[in-house]
mmCIF file of the C-alpha atoms, coordinates in Angstrom:
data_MODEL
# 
_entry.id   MODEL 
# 
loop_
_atom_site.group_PDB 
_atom_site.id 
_atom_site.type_symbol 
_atom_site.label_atom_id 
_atom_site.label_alt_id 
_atom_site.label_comp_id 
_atom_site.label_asym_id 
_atom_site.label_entity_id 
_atom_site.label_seq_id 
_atom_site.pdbx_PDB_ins_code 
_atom_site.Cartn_x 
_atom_site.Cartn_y 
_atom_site.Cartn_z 
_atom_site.occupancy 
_atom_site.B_iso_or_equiv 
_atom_site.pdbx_formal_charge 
_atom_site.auth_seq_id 
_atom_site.auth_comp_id 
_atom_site.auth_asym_id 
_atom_site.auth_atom_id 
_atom_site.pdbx_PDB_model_num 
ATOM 1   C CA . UNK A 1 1   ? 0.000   0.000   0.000  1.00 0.00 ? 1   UNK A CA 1 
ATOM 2   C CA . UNK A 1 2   ? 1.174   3.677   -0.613 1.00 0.00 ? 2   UNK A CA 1 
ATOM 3   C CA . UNK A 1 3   ? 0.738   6.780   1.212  1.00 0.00 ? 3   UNK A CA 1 
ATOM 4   C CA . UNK A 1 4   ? -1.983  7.982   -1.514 1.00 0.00 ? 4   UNK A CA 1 
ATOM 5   C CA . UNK A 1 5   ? -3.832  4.849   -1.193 1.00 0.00 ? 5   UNK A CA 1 
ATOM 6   C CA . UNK A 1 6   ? -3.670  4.596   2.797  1.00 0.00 ? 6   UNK A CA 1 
ATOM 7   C CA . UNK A 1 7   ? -4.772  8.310   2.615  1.00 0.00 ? 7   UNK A CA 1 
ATOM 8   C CA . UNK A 1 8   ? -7.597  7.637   0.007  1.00 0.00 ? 8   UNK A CA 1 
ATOM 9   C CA . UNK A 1 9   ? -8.955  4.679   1.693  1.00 0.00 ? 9   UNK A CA 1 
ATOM 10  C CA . UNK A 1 10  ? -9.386  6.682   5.031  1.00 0.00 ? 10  UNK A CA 1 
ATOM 11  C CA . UNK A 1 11  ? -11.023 9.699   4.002  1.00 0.00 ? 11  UNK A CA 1 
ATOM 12  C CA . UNK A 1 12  ? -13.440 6.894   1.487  1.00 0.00 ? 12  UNK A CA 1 
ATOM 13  C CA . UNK A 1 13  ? -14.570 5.126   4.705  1.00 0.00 ? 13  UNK A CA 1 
ATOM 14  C CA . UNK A 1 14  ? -14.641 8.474   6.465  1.00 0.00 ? 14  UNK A CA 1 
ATOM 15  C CA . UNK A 1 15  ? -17.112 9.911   3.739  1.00 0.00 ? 15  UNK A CA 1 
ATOM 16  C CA . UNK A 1 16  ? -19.595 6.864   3.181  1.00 0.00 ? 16  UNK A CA 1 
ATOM 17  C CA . UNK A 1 17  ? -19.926 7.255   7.174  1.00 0.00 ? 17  UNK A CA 1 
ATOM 18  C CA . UNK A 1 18  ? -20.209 11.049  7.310  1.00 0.00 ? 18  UNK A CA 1 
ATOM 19  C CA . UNK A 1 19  ? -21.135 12.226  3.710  1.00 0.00 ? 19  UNK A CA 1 
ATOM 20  C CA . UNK A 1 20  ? -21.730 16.194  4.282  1.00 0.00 ? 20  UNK A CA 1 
ATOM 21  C CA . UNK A 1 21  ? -18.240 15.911  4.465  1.00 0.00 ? 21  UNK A CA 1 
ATOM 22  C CA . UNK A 1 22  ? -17.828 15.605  0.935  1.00 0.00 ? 22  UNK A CA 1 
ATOM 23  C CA . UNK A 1 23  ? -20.229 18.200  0.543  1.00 0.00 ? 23  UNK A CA 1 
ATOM 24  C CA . UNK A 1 24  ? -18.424 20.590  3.199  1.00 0.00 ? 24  UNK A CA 1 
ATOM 25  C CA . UNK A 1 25  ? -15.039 19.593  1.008  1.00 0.00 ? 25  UNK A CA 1 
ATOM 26  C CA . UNK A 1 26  ? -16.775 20.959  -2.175 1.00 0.00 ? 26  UNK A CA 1 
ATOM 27  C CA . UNK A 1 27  ? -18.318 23.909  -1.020 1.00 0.00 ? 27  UNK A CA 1 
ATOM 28  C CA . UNK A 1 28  ? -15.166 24.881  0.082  1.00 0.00 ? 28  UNK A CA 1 
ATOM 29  C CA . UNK A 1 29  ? -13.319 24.186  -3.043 1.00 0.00 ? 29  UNK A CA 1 
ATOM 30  C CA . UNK A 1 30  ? -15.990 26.159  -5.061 1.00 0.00 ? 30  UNK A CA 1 
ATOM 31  C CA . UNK A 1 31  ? -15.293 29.761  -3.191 1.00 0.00 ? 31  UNK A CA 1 
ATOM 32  C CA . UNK A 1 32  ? -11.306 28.696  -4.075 1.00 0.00 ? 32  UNK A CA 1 
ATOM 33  C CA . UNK A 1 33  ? -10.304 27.837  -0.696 1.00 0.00 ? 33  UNK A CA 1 
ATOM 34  C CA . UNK A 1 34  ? -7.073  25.196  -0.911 1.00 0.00 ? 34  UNK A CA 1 
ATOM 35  C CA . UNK A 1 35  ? -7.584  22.476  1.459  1.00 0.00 ? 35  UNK A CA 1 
ATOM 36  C CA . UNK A 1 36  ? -4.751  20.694  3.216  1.00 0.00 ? 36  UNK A CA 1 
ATOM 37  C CA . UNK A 1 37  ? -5.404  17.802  5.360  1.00 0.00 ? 37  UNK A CA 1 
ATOM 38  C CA . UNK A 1 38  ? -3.473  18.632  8.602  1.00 0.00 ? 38  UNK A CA 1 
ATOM 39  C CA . UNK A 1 39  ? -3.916  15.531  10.850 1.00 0.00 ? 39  UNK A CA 1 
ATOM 40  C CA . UNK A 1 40  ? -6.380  12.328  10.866 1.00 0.00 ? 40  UNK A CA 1 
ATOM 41  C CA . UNK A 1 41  ? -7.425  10.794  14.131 1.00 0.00 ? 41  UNK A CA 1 
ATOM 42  C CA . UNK A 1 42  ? -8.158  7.413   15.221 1.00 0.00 ? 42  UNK A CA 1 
ATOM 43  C CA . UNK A 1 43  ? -9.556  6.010   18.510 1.00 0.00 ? 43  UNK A CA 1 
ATOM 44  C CA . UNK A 1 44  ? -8.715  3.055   20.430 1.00 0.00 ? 44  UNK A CA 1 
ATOM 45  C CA . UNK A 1 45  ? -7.795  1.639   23.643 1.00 0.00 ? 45  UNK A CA 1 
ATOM 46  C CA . UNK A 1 46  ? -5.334  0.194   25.743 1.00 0.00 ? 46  UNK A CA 1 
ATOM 47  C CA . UNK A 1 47  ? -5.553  -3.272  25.277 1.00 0.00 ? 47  UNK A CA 1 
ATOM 48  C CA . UNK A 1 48  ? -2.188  -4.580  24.052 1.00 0.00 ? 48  UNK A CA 1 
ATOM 49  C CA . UNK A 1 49  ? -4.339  -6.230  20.649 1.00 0.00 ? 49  UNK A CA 1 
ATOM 50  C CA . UNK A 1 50  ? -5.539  -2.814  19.311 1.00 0.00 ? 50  UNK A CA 1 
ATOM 51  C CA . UNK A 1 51  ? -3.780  -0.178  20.902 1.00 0.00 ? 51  UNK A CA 1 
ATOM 52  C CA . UNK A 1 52  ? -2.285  2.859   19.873 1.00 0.00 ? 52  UNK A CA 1 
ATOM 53  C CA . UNK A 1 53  ? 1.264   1.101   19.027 1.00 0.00 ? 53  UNK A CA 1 
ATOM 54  C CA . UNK A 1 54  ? -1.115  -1.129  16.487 1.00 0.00 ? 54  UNK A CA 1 
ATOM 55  C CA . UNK A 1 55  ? -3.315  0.716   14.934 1.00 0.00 ? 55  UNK A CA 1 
ATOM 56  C CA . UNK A 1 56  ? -0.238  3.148   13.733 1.00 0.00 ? 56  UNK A CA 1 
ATOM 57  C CA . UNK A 1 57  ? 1.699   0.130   12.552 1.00 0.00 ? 57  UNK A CA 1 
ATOM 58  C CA . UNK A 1 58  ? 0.708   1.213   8.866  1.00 0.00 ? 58  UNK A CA 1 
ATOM 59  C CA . UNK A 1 59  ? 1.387   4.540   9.071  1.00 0.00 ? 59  UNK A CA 1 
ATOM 60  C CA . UNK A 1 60  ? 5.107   3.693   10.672 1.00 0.00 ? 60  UNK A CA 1 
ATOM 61  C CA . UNK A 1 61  ? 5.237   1.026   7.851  1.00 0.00 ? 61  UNK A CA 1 
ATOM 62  C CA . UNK A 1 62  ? 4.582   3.974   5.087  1.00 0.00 ? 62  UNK A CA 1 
ATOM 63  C CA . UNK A 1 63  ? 7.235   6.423   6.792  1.00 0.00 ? 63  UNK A CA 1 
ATOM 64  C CA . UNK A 1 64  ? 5.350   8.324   10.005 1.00 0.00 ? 64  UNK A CA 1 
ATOM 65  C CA . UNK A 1 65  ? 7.190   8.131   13.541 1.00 0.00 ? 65  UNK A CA 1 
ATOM 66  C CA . UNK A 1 66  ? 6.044   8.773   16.896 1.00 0.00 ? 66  UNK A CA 1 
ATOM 67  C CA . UNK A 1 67  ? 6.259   11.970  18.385 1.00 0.00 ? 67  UNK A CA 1 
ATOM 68  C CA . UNK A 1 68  ? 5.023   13.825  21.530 1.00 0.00 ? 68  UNK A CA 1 
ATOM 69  C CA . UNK A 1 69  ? 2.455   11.964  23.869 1.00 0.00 ? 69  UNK A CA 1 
ATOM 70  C CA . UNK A 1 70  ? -0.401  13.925  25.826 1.00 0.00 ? 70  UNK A CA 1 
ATOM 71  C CA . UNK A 1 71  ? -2.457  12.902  28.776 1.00 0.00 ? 71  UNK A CA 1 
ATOM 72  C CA . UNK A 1 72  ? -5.672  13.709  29.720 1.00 0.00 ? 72  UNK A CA 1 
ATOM 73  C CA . UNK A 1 73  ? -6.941  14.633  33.269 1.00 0.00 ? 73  UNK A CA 1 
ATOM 74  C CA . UNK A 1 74  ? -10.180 13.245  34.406 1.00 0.00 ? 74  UNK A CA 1 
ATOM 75  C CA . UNK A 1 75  ? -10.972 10.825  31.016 1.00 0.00 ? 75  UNK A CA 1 
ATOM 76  C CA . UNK A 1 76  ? -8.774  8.110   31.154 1.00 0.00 ? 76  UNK A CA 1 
ATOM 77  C CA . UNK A 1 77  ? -7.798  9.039   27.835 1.00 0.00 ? 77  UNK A CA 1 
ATOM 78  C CA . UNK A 1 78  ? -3.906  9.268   26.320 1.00 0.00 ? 78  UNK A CA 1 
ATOM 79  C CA . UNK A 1 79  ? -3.100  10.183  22.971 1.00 0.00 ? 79  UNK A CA 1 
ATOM 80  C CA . UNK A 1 80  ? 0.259   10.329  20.631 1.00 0.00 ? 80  UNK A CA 1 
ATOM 81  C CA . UNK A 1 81  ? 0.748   11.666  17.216 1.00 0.00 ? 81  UNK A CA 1 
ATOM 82  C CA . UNK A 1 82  ? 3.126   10.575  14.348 1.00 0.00 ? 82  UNK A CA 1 
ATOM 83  C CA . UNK A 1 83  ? 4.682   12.582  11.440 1.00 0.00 ? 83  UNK A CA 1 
ATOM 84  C CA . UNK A 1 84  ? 5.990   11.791  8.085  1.00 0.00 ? 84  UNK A CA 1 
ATOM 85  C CA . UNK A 1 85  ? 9.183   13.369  7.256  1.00 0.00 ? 85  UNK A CA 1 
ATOM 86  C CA . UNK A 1 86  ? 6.532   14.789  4.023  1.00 0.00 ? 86  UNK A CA 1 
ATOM 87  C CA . UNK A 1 87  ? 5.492   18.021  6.212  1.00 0.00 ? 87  UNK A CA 1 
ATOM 88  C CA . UNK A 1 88  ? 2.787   17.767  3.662  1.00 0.00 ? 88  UNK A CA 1 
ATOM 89  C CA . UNK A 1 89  ? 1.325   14.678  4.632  1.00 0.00 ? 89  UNK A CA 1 
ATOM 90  C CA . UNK A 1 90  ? -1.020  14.702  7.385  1.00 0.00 ? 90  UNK A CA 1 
ATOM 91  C CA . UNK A 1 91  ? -0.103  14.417  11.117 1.00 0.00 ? 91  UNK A CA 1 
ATOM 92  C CA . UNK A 1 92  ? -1.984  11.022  12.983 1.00 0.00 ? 92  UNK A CA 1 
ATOM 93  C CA . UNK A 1 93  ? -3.464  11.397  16.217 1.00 0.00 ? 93  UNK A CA 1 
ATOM 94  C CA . UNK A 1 94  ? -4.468  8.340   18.165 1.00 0.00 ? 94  UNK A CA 1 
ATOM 95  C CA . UNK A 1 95  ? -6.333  8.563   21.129 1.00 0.00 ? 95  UNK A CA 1 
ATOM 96  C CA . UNK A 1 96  ? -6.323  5.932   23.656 1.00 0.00 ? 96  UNK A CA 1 
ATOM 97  C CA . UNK A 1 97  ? -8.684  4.982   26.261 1.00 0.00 ? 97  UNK A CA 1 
ATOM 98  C CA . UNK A 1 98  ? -6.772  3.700   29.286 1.00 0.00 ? 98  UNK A CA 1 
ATOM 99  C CA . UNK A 1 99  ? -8.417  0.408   30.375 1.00 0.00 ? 99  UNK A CA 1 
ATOM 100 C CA . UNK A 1 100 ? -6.938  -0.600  33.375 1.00 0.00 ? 100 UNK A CA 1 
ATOM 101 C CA . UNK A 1 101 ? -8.227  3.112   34.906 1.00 0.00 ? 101 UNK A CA 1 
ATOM 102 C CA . UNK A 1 102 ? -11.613 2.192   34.274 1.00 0.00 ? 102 UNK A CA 1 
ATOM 103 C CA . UNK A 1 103 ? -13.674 0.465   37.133 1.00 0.00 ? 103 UNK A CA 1 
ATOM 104 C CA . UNK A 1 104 ? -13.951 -3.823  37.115 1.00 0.00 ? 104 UNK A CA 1 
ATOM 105 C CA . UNK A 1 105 ? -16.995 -4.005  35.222 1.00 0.00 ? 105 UNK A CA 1 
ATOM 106 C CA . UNK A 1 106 ? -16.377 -1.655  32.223 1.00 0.00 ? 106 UNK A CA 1 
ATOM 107 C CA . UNK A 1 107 ? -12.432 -3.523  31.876 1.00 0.00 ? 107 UNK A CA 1 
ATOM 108 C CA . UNK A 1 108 ? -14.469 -6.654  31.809 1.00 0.00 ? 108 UNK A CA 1 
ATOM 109 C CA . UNK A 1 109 ? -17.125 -5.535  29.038 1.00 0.00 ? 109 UNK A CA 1 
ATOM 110 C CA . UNK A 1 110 ? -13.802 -4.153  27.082 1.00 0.00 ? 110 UNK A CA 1 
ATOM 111 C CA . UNK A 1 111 ? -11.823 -7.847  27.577 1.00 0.00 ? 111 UNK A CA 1 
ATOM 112 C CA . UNK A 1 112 ? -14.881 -9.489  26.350 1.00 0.00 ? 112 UNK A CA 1 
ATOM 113 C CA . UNK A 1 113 ? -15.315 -7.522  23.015 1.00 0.00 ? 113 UNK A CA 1 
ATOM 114 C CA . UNK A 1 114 ? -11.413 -7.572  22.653 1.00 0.00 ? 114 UNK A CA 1 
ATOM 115 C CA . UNK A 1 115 ? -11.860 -11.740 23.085 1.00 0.00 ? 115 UNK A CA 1 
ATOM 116 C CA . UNK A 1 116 ? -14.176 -11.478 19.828 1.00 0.00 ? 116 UNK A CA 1 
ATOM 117 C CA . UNK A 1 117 ? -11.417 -10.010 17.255 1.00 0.00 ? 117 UNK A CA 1 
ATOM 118 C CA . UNK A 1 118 ? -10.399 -12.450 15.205 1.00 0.00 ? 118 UNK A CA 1 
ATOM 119 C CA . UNK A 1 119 ? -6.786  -13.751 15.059 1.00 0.00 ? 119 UNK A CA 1 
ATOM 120 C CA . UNK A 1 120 ? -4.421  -11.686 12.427 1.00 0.00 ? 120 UNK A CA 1 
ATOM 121 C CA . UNK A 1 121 ? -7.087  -8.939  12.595 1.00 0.00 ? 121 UNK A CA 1 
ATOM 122 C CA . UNK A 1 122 ? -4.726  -6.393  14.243 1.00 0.00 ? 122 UNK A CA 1 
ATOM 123 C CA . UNK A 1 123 ? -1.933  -7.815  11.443 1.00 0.00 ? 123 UNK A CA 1 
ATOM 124 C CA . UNK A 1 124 ? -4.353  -6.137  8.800  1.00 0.00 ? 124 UNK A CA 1 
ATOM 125 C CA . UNK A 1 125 ? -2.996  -3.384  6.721  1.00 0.00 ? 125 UNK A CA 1 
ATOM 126 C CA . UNK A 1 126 ? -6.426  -1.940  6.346  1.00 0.00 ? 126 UNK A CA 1 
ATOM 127 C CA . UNK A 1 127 ? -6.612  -1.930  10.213 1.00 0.00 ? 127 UNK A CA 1 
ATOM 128 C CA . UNK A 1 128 ? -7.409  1.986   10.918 1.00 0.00 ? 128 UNK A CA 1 
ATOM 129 C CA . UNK A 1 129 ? -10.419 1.508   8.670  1.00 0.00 ? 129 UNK A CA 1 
ATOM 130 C CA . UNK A 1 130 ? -11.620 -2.402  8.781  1.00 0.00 ? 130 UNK A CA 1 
ATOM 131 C CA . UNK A 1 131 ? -14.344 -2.306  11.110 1.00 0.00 ? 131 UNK A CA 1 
ATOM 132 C CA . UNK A 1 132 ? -15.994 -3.488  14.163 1.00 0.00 ? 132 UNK A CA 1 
ATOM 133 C CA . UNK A 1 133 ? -14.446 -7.281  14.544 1.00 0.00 ? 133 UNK A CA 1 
ATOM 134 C CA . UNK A 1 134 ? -16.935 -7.727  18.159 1.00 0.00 ? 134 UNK A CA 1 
ATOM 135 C CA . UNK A 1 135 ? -20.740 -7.481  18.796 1.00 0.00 ? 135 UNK A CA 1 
ATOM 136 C CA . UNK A 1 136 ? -21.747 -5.228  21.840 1.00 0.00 ? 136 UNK A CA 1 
ATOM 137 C CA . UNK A 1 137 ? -25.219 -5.600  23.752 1.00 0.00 ? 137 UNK A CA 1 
ATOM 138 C CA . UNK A 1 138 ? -27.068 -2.771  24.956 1.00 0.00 ? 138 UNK A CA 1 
ATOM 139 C CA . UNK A 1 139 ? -26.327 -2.907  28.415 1.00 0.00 ? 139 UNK A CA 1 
ATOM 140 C CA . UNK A 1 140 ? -22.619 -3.317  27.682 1.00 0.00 ? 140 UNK A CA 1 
ATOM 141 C CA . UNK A 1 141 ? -22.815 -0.385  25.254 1.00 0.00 ? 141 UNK A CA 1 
ATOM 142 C CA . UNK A 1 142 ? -25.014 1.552   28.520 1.00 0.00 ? 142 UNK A CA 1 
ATOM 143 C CA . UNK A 1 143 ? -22.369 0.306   30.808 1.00 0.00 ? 143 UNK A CA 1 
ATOM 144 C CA . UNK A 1 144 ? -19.406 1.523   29.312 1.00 0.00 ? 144 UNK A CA 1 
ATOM 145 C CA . UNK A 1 145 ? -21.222 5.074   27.996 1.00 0.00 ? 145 UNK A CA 1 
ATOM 146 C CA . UNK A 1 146 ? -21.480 5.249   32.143 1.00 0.00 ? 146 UNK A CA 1 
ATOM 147 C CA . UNK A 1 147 ? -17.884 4.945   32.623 1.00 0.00 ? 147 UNK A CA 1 
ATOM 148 C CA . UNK A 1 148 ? -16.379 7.002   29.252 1.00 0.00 ? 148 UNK A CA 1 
ATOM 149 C CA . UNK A 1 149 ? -17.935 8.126   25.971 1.00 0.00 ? 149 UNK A CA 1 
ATOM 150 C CA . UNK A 1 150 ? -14.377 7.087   24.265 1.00 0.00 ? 150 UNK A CA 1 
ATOM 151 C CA . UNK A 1 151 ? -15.075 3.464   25.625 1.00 0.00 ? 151 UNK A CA 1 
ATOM 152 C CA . UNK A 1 152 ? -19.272 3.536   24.573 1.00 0.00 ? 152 UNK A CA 1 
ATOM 153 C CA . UNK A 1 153 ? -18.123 5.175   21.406 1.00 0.00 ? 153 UNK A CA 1 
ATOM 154 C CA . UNK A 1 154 ? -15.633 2.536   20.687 1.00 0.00 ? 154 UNK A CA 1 
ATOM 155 C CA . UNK A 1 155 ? -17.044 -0.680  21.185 1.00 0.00 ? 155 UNK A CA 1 
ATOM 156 C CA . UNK A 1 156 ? -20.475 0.632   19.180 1.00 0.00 ? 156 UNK A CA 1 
ATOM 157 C CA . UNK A 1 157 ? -18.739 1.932   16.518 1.00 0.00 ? 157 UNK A CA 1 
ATOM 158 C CA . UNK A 1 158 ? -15.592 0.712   14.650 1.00 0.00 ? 158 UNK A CA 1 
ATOM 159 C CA . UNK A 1 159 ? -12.075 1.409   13.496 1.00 0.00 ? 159 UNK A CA 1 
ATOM 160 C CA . UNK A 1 160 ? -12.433 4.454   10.880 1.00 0.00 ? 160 UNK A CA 1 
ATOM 161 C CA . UNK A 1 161 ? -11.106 7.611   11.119 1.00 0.00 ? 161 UNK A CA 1 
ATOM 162 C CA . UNK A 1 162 ? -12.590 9.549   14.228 1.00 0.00 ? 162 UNK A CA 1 
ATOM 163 C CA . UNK A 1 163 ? -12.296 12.974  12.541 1.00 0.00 ? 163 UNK A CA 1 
ATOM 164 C CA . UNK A 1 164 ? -10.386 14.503  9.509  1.00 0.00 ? 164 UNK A CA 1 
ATOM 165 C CA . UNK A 1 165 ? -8.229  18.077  10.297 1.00 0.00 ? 165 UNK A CA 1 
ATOM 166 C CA . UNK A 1 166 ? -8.178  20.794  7.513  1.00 0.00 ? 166 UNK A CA 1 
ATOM 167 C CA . UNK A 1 167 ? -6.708  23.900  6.897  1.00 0.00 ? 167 UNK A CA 1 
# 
């Protein structure tokens, strides 16, 4: 895979789940703005099968390396972002929801959807963008949103791009 195609197949699978992106794109285009995609972001969590180190394994693989970390007070979240030495390219941003901070019964909801993904899943090249490999119940969706909207989020949704930075 190249950087064009990584890059295309994200913002694809970002726009056939939020299309009035497209439309935002091109309505900016048409008053002659130039667009630059600044940064993608991806969400995960902790868990040593799809964490943060994972998920950017294609984006290392294609040329980006880790840079600064952050932390976040209060939401159990941590995030790092890589950069390709292209200062054209766009930054990635993974956010992380920290697991073991997260009372007994949401880490066990998370261990049991993490149980479901499939072996070589993570190995996937397509990983940032292939999907939701567990099913989630109601209640564990309603137990987790109690705990963290990063962790409800997550396990009803999928991997895709979280949000797309231009500028």
């Amino acid at each position: 895979m190249t950087v064009a195609e990584l890059l295309d197949a994200l913002w694809c699978d970002y726009l056939a789940l939020t299309p009035q992106a497209s439309r935002i794109q091109r309505l900016l285009a048409e008053r002659g703005e130039l667009l630059r995609n600044d940064s993608v972001a991806l969400r995960t969590c902790s868990a040593p099968a799809i964490g943060m180190d994972v998920l950017a394994r294609p984006f290392e693989a294609l040329g980006w390396r880790a840079r600064e970390r952050y932390r976040t007070r209060g939401r159990h979240l941590r995030a790092r972002y890589w950069q390709h030495e292209d200062p054209a390219l766009p930054k990635l941003f993974v956010t992380e929801l920290v697991v073991d901070e997260l009372p007994p019964e949401a880490q066990a909801v998370i261990a049991r959807l993490i149980g479901d993904v499939p072996p070589g899943f993570t190995a996937r090249a397509d990983l940032p963008w292939a999907g939701r490999p567990w099913t989630v119940s109601r209640a564990e969706y309603a137990a987790l949103a109690a705990e963290s909207e990063h962790a409800a989020w997550l396990a009803a949704s999928r991997f895709f791009s979280h949000h797309f930075t231009l500028h």
